[in-house]
Coordinates of N, CA, C and O in Angstrom, one line a residue:
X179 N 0.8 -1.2 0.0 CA 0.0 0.0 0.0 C 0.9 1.2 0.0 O 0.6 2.3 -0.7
X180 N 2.0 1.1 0.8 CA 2.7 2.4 0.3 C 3.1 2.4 -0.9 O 2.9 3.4 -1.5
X181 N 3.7 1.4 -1.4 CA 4.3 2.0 -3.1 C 3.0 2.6 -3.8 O 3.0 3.6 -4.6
X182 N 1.6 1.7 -3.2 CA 0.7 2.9 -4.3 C 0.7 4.0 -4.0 O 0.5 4.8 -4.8
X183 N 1.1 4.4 -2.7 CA 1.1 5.9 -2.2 C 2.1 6.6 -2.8 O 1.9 7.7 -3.3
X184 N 3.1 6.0 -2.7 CA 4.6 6.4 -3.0 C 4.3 6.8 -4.6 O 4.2 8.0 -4.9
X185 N 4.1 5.8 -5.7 CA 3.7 5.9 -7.3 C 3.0 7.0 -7.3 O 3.5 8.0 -7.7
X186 N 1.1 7.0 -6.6 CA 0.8 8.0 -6.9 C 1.0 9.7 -6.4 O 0.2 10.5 -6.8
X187 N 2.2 10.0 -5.3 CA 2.5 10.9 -4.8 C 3.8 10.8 -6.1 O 4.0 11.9 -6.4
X188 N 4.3 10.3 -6.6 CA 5.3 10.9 -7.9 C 4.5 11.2 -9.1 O 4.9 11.8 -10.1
X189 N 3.3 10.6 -9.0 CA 2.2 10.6 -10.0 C 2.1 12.2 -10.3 O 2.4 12.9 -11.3
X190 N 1.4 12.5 -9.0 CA 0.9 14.0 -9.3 C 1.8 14.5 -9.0 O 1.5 15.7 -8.7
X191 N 3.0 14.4 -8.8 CA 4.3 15.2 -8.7 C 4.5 15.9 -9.9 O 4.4 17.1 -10.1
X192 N 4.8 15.0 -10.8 CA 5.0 14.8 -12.0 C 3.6 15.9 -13.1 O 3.8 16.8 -14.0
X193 N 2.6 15.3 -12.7 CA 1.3 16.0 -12.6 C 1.4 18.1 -12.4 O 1.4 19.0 -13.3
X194 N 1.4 18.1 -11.5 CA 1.9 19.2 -10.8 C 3.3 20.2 -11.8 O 3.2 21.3 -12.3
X195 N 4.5 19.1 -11.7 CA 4.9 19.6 -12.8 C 4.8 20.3 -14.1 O 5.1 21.4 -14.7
X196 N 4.4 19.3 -14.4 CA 4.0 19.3 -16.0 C 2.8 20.6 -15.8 O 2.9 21.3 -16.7
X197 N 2.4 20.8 -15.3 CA 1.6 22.1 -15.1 C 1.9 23.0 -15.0 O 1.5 24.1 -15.6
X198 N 2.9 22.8 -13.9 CA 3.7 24.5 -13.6 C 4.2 24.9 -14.8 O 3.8 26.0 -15.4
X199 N 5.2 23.8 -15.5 CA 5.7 23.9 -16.8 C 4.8 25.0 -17.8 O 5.1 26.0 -18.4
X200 N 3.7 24.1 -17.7 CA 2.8 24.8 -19.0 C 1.7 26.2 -18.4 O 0.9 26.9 -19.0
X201 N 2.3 26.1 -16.4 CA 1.8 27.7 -16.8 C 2.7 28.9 -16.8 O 2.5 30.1 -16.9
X202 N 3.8 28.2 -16.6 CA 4.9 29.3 -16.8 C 5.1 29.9 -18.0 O 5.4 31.1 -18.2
X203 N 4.8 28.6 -19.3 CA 4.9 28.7 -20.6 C 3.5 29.9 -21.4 O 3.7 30.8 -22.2
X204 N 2.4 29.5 -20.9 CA 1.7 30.6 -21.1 C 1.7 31.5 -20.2 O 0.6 32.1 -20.4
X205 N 2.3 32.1 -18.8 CA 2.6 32.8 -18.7 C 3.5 33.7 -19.6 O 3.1 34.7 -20.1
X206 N 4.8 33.2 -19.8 CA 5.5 33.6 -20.9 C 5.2 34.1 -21.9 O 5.9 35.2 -22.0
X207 N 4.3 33.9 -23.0 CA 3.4 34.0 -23.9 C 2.7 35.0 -23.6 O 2.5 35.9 -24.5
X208 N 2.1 35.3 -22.6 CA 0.8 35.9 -22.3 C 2.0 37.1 -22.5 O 1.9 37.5 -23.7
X209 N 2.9 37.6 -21.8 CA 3.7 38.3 -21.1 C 4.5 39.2 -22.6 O 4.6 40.4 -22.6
X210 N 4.9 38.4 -23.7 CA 5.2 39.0 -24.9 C 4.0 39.4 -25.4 O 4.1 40.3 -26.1
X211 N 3.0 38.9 -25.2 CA 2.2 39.4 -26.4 C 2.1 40.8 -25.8 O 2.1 41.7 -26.6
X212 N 1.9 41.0 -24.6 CA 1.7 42.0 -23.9 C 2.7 43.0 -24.3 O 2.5 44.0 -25.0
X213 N 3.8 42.7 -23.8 CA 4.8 43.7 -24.4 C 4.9 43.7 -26.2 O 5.4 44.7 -26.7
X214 N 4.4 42.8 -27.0 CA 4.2 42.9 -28.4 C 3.1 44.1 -28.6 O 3.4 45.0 -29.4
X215 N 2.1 44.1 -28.1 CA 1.0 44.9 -28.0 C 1.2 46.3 -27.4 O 0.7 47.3 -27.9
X216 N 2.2 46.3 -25.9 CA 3.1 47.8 -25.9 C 3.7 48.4 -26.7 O 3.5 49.7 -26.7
X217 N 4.4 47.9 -27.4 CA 5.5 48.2 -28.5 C 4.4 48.6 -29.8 O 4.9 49.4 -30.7
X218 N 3.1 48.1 -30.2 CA 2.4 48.5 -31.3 C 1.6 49.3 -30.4 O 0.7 48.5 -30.7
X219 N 1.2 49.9 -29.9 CA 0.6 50.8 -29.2 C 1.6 52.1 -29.2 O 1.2 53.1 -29.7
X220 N 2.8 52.0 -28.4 CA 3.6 53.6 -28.5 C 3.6 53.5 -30.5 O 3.1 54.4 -31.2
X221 N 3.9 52.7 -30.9 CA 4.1 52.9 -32.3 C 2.9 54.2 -33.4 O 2.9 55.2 -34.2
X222 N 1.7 52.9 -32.6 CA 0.3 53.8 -32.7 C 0.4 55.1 -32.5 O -0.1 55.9 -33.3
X223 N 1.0 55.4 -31.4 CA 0.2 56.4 -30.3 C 1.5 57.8 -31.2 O 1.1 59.0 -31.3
X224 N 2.6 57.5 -31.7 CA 3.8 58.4 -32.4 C 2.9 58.6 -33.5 O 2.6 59.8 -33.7
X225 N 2.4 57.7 -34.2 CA 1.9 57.7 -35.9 C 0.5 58.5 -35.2 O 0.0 59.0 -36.2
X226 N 0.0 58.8 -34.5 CA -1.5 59.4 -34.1 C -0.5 60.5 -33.7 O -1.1 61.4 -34.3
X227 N 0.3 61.0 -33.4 CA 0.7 62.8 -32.8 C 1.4 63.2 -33.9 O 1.3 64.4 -34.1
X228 N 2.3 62.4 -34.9 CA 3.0 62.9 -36.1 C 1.2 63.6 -36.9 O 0.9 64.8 -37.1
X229 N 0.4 62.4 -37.2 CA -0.2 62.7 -38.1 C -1.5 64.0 -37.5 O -1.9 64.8 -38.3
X230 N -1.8 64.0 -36.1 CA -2.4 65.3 -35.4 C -1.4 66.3 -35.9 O -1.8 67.1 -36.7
X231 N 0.2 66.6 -35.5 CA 0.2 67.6 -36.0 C 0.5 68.4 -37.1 O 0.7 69.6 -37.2
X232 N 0.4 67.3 -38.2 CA 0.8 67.5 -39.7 C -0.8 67.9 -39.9 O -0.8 69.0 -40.4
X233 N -2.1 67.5 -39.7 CA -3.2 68.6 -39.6 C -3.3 69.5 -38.9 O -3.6 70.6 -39.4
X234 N -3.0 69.5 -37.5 CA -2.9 71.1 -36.9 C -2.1 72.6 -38.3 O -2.5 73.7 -38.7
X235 N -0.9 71.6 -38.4 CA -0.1 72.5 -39.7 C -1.0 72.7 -40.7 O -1.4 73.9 -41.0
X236 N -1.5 71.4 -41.3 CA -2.6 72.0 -42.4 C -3.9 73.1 -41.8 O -4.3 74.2 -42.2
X237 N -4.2 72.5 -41.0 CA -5.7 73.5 -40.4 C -5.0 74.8 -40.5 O -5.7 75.6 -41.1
X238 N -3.8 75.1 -40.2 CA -3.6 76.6 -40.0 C -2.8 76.9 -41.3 O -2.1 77.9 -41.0
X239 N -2.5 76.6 -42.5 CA -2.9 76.9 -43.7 C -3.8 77.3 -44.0 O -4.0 78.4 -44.4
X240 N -4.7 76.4 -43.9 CA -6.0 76.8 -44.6 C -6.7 78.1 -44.3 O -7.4 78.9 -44.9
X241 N -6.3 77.8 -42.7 CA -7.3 79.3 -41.8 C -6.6 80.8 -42.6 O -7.2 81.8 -43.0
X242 N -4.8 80.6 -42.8 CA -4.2 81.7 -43.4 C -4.8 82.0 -44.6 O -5.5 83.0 -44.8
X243 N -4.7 81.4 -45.3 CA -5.9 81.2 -46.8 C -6.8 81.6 -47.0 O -7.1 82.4 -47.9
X244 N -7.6 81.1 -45.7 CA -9.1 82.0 -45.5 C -9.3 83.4 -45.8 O -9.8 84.1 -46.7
X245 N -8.4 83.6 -44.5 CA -8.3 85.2 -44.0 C -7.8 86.0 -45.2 O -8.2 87.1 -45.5
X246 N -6.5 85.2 -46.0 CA -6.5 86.3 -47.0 C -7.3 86.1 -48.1 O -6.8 86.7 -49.0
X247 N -8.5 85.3 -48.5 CA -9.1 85.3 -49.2 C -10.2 86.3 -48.8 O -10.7 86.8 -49.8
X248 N -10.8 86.6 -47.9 CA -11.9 87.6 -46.9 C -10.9 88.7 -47.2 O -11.2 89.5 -48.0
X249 N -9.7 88.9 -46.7 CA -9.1 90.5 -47.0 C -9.4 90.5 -48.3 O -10.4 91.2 -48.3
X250 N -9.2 90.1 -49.6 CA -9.4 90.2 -51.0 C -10.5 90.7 -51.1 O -10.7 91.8 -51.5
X251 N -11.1 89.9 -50.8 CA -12.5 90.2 -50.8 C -13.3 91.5 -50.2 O -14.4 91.8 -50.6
X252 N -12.6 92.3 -49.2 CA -13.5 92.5 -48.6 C -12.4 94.3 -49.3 O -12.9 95.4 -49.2
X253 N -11.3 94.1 -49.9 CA -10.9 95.1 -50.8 C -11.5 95.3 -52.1 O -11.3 96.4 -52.5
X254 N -12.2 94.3 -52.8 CA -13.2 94.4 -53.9 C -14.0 94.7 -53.7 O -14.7 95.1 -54.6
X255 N -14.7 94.6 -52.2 CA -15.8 95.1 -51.9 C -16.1 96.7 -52.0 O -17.1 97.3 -52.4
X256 N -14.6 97.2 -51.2 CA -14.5 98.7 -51.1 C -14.5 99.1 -52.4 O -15.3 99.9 -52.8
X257 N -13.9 98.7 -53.0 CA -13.7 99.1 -54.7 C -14.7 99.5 -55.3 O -14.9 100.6 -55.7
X258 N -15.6 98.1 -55.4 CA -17.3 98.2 -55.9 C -17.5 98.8 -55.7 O -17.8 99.6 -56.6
X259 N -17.8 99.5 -54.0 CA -18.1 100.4 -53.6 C -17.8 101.6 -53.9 O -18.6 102.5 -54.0
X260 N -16.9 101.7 -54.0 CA -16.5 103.1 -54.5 C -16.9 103.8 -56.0 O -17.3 105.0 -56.2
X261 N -16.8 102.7 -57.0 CA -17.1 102.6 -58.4 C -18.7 103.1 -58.3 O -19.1 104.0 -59.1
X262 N -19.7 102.4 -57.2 CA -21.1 102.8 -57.5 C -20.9 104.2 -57.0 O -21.3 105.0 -57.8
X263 N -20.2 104.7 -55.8 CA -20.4 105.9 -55.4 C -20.1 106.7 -56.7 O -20.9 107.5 -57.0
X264 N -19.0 106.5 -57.5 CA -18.2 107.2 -58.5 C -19.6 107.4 -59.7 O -19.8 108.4 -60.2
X265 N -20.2 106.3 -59.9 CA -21.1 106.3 -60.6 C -22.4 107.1 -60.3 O -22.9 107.8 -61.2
X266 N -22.7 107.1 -59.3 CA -23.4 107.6 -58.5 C -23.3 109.3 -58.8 O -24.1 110.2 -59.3
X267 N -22.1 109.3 -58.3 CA -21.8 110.9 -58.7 C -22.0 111.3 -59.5 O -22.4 112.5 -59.5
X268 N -21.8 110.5 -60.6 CA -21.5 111.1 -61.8 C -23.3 111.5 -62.5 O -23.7 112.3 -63.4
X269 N -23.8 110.5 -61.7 CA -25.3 110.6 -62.6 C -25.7 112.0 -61.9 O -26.1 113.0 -62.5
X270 N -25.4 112.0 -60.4 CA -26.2 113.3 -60.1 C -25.7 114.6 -60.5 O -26.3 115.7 -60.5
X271 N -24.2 114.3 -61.0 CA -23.5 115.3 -61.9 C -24.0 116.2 -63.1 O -24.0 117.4 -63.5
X272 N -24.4 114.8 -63.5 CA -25.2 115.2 -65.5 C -26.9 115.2 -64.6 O -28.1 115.1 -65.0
X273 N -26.8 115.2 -64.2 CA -28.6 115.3 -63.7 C -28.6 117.0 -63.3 O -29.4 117.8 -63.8
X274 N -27.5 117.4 -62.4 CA -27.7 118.9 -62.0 C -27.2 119.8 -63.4 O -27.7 120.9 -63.8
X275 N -25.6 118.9 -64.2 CA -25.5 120.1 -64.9 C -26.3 120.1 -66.2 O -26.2 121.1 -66.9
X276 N -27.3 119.1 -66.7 CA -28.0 119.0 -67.4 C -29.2 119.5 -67.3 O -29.6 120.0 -68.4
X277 N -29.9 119.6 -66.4 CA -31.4 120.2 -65.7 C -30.9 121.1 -65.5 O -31.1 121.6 -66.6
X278 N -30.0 122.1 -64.7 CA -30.5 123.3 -63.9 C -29.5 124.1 -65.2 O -29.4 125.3 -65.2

């Protein structure tokens, strides 16, 4: 009766082993992927702040763009303006020196 004790206490020794074995082994595993998954994350996380501020740069192109496209604009405006006044004048011009 002891050898069967003795066999099956090397039994699950062995048992026991062979487990630890294979949880150290997916421990291991688990443990790279982890750090695999760190390492593509800062990777991520660089390619996401390169690419934010290569649009921040573009956004503020565009905004410069804007603005001088509104100054243009808002110089042809005066202009027109000025043109109807000019025109303007001119009709009340030939209107007074023609009538009176």
């Amino acid at each position: 009766m002891r050898t069967d004790t003795i066999s099956r206490d090397d039994t699950q020794d062995m048992e026991i082993a062979a487990l630890k074995t294979d949880v150290h082994y997916q421990i291991n595993t688990t443990n790279q992927n982890l750090n695999s998954l760190d390492e593509k994350l800062k990777i991520s996380n660089e390619i996401f702040i390169k690419n934010q501020n290569n649009m921040s740069g573009l956004i503020t192109d565009a905004n410069s763009k804007i603005n001088e496209v509104n100054r243009r604009l808002d110089r042809q405006s005066y202009a027109l303006y000025l043109l109807y006044g000019m025109f303007a004048g001119l009709l009340l011009f030939a209107f007074i020196y023609f009538i009176m």
